Coordinates of C-alpha atoms in Angstrom, one line a residue:
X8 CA 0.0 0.0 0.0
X9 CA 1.7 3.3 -0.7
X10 CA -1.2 6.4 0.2
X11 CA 1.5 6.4 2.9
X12 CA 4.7 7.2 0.8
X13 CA 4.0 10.7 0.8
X14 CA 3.7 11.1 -3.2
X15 CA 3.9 14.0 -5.4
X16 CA 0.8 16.1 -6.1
X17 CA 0.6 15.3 -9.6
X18 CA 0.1 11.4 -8.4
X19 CA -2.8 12.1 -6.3
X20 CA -5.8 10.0 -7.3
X21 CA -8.1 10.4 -4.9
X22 CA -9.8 12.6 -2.0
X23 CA -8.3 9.6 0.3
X24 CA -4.9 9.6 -0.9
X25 CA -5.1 13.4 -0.1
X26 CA -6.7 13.1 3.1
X27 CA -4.0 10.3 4.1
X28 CA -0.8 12.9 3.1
X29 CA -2.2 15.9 5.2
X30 CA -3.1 13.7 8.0
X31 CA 0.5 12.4 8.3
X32 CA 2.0 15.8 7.8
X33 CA -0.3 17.0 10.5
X34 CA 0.7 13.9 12.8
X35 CA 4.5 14.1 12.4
X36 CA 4.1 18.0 13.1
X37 CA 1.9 18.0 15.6
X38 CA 4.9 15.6 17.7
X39 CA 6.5 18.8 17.5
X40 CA 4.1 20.9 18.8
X41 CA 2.7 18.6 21.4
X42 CA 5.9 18.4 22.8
X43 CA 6.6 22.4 23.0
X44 CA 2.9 22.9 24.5
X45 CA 3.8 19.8 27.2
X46 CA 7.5 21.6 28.3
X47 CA 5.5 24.5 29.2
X48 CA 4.7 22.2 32.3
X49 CA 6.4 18.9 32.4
X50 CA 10.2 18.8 32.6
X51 CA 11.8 15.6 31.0
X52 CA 10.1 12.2 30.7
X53 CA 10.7 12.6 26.8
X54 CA 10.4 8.7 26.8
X55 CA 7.3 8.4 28.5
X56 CA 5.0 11.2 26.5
X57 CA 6.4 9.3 23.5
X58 CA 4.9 6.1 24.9
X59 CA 1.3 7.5 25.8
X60 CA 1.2 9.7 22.4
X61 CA 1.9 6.3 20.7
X62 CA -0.9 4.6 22.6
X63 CA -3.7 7.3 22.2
X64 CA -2.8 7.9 18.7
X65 CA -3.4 4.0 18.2
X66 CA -6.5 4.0 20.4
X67 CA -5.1 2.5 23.1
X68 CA -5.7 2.5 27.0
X69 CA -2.3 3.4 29.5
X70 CA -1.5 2.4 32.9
X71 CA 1.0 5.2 34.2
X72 CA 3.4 3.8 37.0
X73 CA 5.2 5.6 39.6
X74 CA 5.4 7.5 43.1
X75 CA 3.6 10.0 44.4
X76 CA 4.6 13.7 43.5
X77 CA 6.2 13.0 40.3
X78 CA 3.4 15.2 38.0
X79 CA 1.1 11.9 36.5
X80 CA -1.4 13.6 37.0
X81 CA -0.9 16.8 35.7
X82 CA 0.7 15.2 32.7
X83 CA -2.9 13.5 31.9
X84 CA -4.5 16.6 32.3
X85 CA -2.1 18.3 30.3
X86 CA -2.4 16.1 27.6
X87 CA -6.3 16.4 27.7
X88 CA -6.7 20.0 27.1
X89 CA -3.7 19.3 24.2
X90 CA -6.3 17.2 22.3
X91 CA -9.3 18.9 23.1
X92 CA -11.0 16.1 24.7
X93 CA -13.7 16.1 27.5
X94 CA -11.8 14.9 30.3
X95 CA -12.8 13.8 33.8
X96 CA -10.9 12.9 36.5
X97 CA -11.6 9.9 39.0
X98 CA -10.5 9.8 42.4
X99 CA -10.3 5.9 43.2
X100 CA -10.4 5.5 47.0
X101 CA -11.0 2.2 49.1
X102 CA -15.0 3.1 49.9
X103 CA -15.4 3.5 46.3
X104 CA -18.2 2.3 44.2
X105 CA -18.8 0.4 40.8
X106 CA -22.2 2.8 40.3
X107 CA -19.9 6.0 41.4
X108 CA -17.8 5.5 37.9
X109 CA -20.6 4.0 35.6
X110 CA -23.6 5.8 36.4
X111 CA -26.6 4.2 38.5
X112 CA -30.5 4.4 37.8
X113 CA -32.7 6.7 39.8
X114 CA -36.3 7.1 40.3
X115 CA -37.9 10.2 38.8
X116 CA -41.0 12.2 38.4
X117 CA -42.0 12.8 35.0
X118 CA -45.6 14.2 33.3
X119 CA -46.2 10.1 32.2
X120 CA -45.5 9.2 35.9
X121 CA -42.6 8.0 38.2
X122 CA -39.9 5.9 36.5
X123 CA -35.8 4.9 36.1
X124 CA -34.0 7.0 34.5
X125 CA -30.3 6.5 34.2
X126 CA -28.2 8.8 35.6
X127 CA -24.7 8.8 33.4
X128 CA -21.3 8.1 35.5
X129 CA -17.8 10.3 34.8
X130 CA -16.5 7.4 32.8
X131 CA -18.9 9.0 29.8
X132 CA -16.3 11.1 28.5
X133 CA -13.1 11.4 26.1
X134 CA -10.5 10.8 28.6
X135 CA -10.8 9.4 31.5
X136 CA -8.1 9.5 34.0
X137 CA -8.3 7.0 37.1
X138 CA -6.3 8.0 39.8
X139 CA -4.6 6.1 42.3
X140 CA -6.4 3.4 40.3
X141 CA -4.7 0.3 42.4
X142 CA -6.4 2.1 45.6
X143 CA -9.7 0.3 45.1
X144 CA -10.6 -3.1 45.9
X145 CA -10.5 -5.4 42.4
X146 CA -14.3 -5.3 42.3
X147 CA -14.5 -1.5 41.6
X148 CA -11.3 -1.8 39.5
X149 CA -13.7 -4.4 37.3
X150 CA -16.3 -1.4 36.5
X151 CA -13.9 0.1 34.2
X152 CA -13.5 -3.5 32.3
X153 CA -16.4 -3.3 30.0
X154 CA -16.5 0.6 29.3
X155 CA -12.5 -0.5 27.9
X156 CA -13.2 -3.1 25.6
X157 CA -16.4 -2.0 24.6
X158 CA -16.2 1.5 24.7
X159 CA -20.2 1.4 26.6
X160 CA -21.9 0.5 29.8
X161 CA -24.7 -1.3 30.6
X162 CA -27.0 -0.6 33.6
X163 CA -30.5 -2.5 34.4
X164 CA -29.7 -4.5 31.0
X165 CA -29.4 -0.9 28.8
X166 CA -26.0 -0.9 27.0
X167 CA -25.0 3.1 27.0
X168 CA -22.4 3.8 24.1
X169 CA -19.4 6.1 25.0
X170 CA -18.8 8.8 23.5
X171 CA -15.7 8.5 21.0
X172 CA -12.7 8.6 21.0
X173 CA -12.8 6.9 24.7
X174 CA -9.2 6.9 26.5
X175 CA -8.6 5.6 30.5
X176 CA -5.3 6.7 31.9
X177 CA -4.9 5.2 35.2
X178 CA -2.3 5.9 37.5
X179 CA -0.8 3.9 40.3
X180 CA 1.1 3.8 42.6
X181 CA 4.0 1.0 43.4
X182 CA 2.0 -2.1 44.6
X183 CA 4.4 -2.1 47.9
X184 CA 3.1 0.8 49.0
X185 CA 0.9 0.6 52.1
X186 CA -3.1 0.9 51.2
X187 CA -2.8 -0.4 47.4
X188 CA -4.6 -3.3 45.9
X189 CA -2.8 -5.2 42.8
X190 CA -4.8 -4.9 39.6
X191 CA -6.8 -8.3 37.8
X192 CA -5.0 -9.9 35.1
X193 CA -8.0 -9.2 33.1
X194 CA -7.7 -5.3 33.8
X195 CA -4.4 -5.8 33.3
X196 CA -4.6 -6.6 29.8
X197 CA -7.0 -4.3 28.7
X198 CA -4.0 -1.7 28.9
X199 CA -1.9 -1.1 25.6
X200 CA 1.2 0.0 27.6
X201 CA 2.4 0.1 31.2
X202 CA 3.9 3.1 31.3
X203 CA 6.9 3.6 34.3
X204 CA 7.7 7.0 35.8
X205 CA 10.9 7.4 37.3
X206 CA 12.4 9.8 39.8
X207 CA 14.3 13.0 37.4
X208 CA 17.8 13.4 36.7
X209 CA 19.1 16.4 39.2
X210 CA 19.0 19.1 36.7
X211 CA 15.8 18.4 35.8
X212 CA 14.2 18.0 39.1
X213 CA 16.2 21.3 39.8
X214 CA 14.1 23.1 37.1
X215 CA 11.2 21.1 38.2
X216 CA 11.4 23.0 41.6
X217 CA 12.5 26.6 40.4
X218 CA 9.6 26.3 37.9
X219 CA 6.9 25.4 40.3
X220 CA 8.4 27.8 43.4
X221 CA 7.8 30.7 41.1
X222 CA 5.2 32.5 38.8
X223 CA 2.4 30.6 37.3
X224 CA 3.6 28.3 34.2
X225 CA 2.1 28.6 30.8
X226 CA -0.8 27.8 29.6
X227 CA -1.3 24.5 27.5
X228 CA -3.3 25.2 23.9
X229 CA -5.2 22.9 22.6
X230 CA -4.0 21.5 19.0
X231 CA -5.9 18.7 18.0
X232 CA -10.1 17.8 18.3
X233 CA -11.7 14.6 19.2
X234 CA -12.1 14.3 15.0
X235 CA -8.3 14.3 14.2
X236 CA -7.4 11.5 16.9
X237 CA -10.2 9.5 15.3
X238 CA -8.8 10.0 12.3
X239 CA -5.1 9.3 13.3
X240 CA -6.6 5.7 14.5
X241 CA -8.2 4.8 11.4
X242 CA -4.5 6.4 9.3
X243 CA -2.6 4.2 12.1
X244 CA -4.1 0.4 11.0
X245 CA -3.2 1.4 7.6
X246 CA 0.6 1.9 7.7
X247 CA 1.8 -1.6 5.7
X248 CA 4.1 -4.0 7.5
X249 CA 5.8 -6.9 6.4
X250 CA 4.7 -10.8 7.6
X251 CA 8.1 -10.8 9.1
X252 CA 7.5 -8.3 11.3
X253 CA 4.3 -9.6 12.7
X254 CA 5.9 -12.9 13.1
X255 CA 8.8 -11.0 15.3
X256 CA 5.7 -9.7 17.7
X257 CA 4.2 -12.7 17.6
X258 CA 7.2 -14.5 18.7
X259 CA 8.1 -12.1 21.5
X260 CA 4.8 -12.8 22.6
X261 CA 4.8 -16.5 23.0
X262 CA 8.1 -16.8 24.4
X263 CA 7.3 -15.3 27.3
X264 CA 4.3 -17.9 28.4
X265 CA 6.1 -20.2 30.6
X266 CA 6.0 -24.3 29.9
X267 CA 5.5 -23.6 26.5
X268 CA 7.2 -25.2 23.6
X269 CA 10.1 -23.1 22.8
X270 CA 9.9 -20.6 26.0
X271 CA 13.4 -20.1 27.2
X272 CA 14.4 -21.8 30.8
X273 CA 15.1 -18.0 32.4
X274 CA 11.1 -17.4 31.6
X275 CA 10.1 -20.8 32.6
X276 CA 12.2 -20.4 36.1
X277 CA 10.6 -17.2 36.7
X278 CA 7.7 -16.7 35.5
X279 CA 4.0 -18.0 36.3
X280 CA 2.3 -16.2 33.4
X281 CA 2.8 -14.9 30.1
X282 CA 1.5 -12.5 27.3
X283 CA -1.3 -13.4 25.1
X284 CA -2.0 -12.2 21.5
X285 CA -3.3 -9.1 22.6
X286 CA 0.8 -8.5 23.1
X287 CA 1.6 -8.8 19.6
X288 CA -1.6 -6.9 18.5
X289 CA -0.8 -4.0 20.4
X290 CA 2.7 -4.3 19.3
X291 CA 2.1 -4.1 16.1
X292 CA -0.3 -1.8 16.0
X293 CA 2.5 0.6 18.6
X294 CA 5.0 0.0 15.9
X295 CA 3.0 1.8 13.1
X296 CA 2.2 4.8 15.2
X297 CA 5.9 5.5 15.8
X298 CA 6.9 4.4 12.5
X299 CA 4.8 7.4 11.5
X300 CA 5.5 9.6 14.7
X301 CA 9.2 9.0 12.7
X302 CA 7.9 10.3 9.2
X303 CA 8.3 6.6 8.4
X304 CA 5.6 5.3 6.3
X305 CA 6.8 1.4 7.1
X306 CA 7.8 -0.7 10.4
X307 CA 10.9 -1.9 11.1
X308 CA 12.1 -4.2 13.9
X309 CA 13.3 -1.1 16.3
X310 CA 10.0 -0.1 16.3
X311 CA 8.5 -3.3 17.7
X312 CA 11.7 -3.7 20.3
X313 CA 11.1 0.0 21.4
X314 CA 8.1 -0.7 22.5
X315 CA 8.6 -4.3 24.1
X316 CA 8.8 -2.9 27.8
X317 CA 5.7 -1.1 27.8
X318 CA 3.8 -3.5 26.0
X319 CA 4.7 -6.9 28.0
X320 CA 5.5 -5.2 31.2
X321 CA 1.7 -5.7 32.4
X322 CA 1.7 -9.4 31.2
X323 CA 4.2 -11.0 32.6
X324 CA 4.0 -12.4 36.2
X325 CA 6.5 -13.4 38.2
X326 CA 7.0 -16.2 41.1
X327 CA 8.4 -16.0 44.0
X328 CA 11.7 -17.3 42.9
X329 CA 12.1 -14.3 40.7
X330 CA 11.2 -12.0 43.7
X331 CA 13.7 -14.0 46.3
X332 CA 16.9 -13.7 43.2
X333 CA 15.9 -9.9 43.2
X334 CA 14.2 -10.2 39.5
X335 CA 11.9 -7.8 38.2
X336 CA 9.9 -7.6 34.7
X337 CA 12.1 -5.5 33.0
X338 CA 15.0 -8.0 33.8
X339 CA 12.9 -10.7 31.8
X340 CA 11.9 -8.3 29.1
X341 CA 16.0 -7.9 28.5
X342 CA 16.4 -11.0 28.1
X343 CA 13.6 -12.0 25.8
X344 CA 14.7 -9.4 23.5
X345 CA 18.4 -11.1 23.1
X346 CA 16.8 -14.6 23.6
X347 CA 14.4 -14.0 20.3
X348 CA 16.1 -13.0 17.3
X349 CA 14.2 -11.3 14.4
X350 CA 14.8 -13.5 11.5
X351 CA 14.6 -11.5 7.8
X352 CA 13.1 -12.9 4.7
X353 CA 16.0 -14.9 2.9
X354 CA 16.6 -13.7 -0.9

C-alpha cells in the first residue's frame, strides 16, 4: 500500500490519498508541537510522553506507574486539554463504588408518571483519567473492564455507548506501597502499555522546583479535536508492515508464556504467566504509530523492540523465585529481547 509514501501532487488520485498525506503531515508536526505545549509544564520524561502519544494515537488505554509527586497527574490533564478532549478525573479510594464511575439508575417524576432514569457516571467522556487506580478493591477496579473493551456501559440490561474517541489513563502507585490493591489480570490486559515514571535526573528535578516555586507556568493550547485522533486511528491500521514483522511480535509474545514449547528456561524459572496475542496486536499496531510519529511510512524491527517494555511489562507475572533472586519484569523483558532474534526474509 503506498497512500502512505508521501507522493507527489501530480500522483494524487483520490480525495483519500489526499486526506491520508495531510493527516501524516499533520501527525508528524503536531509531535512537535505537542511536545513544546507539554514543556511548558512537564520537565523531561521525553520517553514516556512518547509512549502514551503512541498509545492514544493508536487507540489504546495506558497504565502510568510511579510515586507520588512525580506530576502523573498533571501530565494527563495536560495532555487532555492538548487534544481537546472532555476529560474527567476519578479519584479511586477504598470506599469506592462500581455505580460512582458507571452511572446508576434513579427514580424520577415525570408528566407520564414515576420511572428509572439512568443517571450517566464520569467514565462517559473522552479521557478518563483514574487516579490512584490500584487504591480500590478489584471489584470496583472491574467497573472500568467493560467501558474498555467495549467503549459502553450497561445498567439495568441498557447498553450506554461512550462517546468517541474513549481513552482511560490510570495511575498507580508501586503495589508495595501501604493501602494499594494489585490490579486483575483481566484489567491488566486491557491496557496497551504500562507506562513507568521514574524519579528525574538532578537538573531536571532542579528546574522542576524553580519552575513550580515561582510565577504561574504557561498555559497548554489545545492542538488537535476529538475528529483528528479518530482519524489518526483509522491512518494508524493502515501503515503496511511486512509478515516478518508480525511474526517478530508474535514470537516475543509467546516466548514469554512459561512451559511452552520453545519458551526459554530463564522465563520458565521465573515466571508464572505470560502475554497473550493481545501482546503482539498491540505491538504491532504501537509499531506503526511510531513508525509514523518518525515520518516513516513502514515498520521496522526497532520499532517493535522499542516498544517491548511497555507492551509486555503488564503481562508478565512473576513467582516468588524471581522476587527471592531480586528479579523484576524488565530484567525478563532484557532477556527475551536477546533470547528472540528477528529473523529476515531470505533472498
Amino acid at each position: 500500500m503506498n497512500t502512505l509514501a508521501e507522493p507527489k501532487p501530480e500522483e494524487l488520485t483520490s480525495p483519500q490519498q489526499q486526506e491520508e498525506r495531510e493527516a501524516v503531515e499533520r501527525l508528524t508536526t503536531g509531535r512537535a508541537q505537542i511536545e513544546t505545549e507539554l514543556s511548558k509544564v512537564i520537565v523531561g520524561q521525553k520517553e514516556v510522553i512518547e509512549q502514551i502519544l503512541i498509545a492514544l494515537f493508536a487507540g489504546g488505554h495506558v497504565l502510568i506507574t510511579g510515586a507520588p509527586g512525580l506530576a502523573k497527574t498533571l501530565l494527563v490533564k495536560s495532555i487532555a486539554r492538548i487534544f481537546h478532549l472532555k476529560f474527567q478525573r476519578i479519584q479511586f479510594t477504598p470506599d469506592l463504588m462500581p455505580a460512582d464511575i458507571t452511572g446508576t439508575e434513579i427514580l424520577q417524576d415525570s408528566p407520564e408518571g414515576r420511572r428509572m432514569v439512568f443517571v450517566p457516571g464520569p467514565v462517559f467522556a473522552n479521557m478518563i483519567l483514574a487516579d490512584e487506580i490500584n487504591r480500590t478493591p478489584p471489584k470496583t477496579q472491574a467497573a472500568l473492564l467493560e467501558a474498555m473493551q467495549e467503549h459502553q456501559v450497561t445498567a439495568a440490561g441498557v447498553r450506554h455507548a461512550l462517546e468517541e474517541p474513549f481513552f482511560v489513563l490510570a495511575t498507580q502507585n508501586p503495589i508495595e506501597m501501604e493501602g494499594t490493591y494489585p490490579l486483575p489480570e483481566a484489567q491488566l490486559d486491557r491496557f496497551m502499555f504500562n507506562v513507568v515514571m521514574d524519579y528525574l535526573p538532578e537538573d531536571e528535578e532542579v528546574a522542576v522546583v524553580t519552575r513550580t516555586t515561582a510565577e504561574t507556568s504557561g498555559t497548554i493550547e489545545p492542538l488537535f479535536s476529538g475528529q483528528d485522533v479518530l482519524r489518526f486511528h483509522l491512518l494508524a491500521r493502515r501503515v503496511p508492515i511486512a509478515e516478518e514483522m508480525i511474526r517478530y511480535a508474535v514470537r516475543l509474545a509467546a516466548a514469554s508464556r512459561p512451559h511452552q514449547r520453545g519458551t526459554p528456561d530463564f522465563l520458565n524459572e521465573w515466571a508464572s504467566w505470560g502475554a497473550g496475542t493481545r501482546a503482539a496486536q498491540f505491538l504491532v499496531l504501537g509499531a506503526k504509530v511510531r513508525a509514523l510519529l518518525k515520518g516513516r511510512a513502514h515498520v521496522t524491527v526497532e520499532d517493535i523492540r522499542a516498544l517491548a517494555l511497555p507492551a509486555l511489562r503488564p503481562r508478565i507475572l512473576l513467582n516468588y523465585r524471581a522476587e527471592a533472586e531480586g528479579i523484576n519484569v524488565e530484567n525478563v523483558i532484557q532477556r527475551l529481547l536477546e533470547h528472540v532474534r528477528f529473523e529476515a526474509p531470505s533472498t
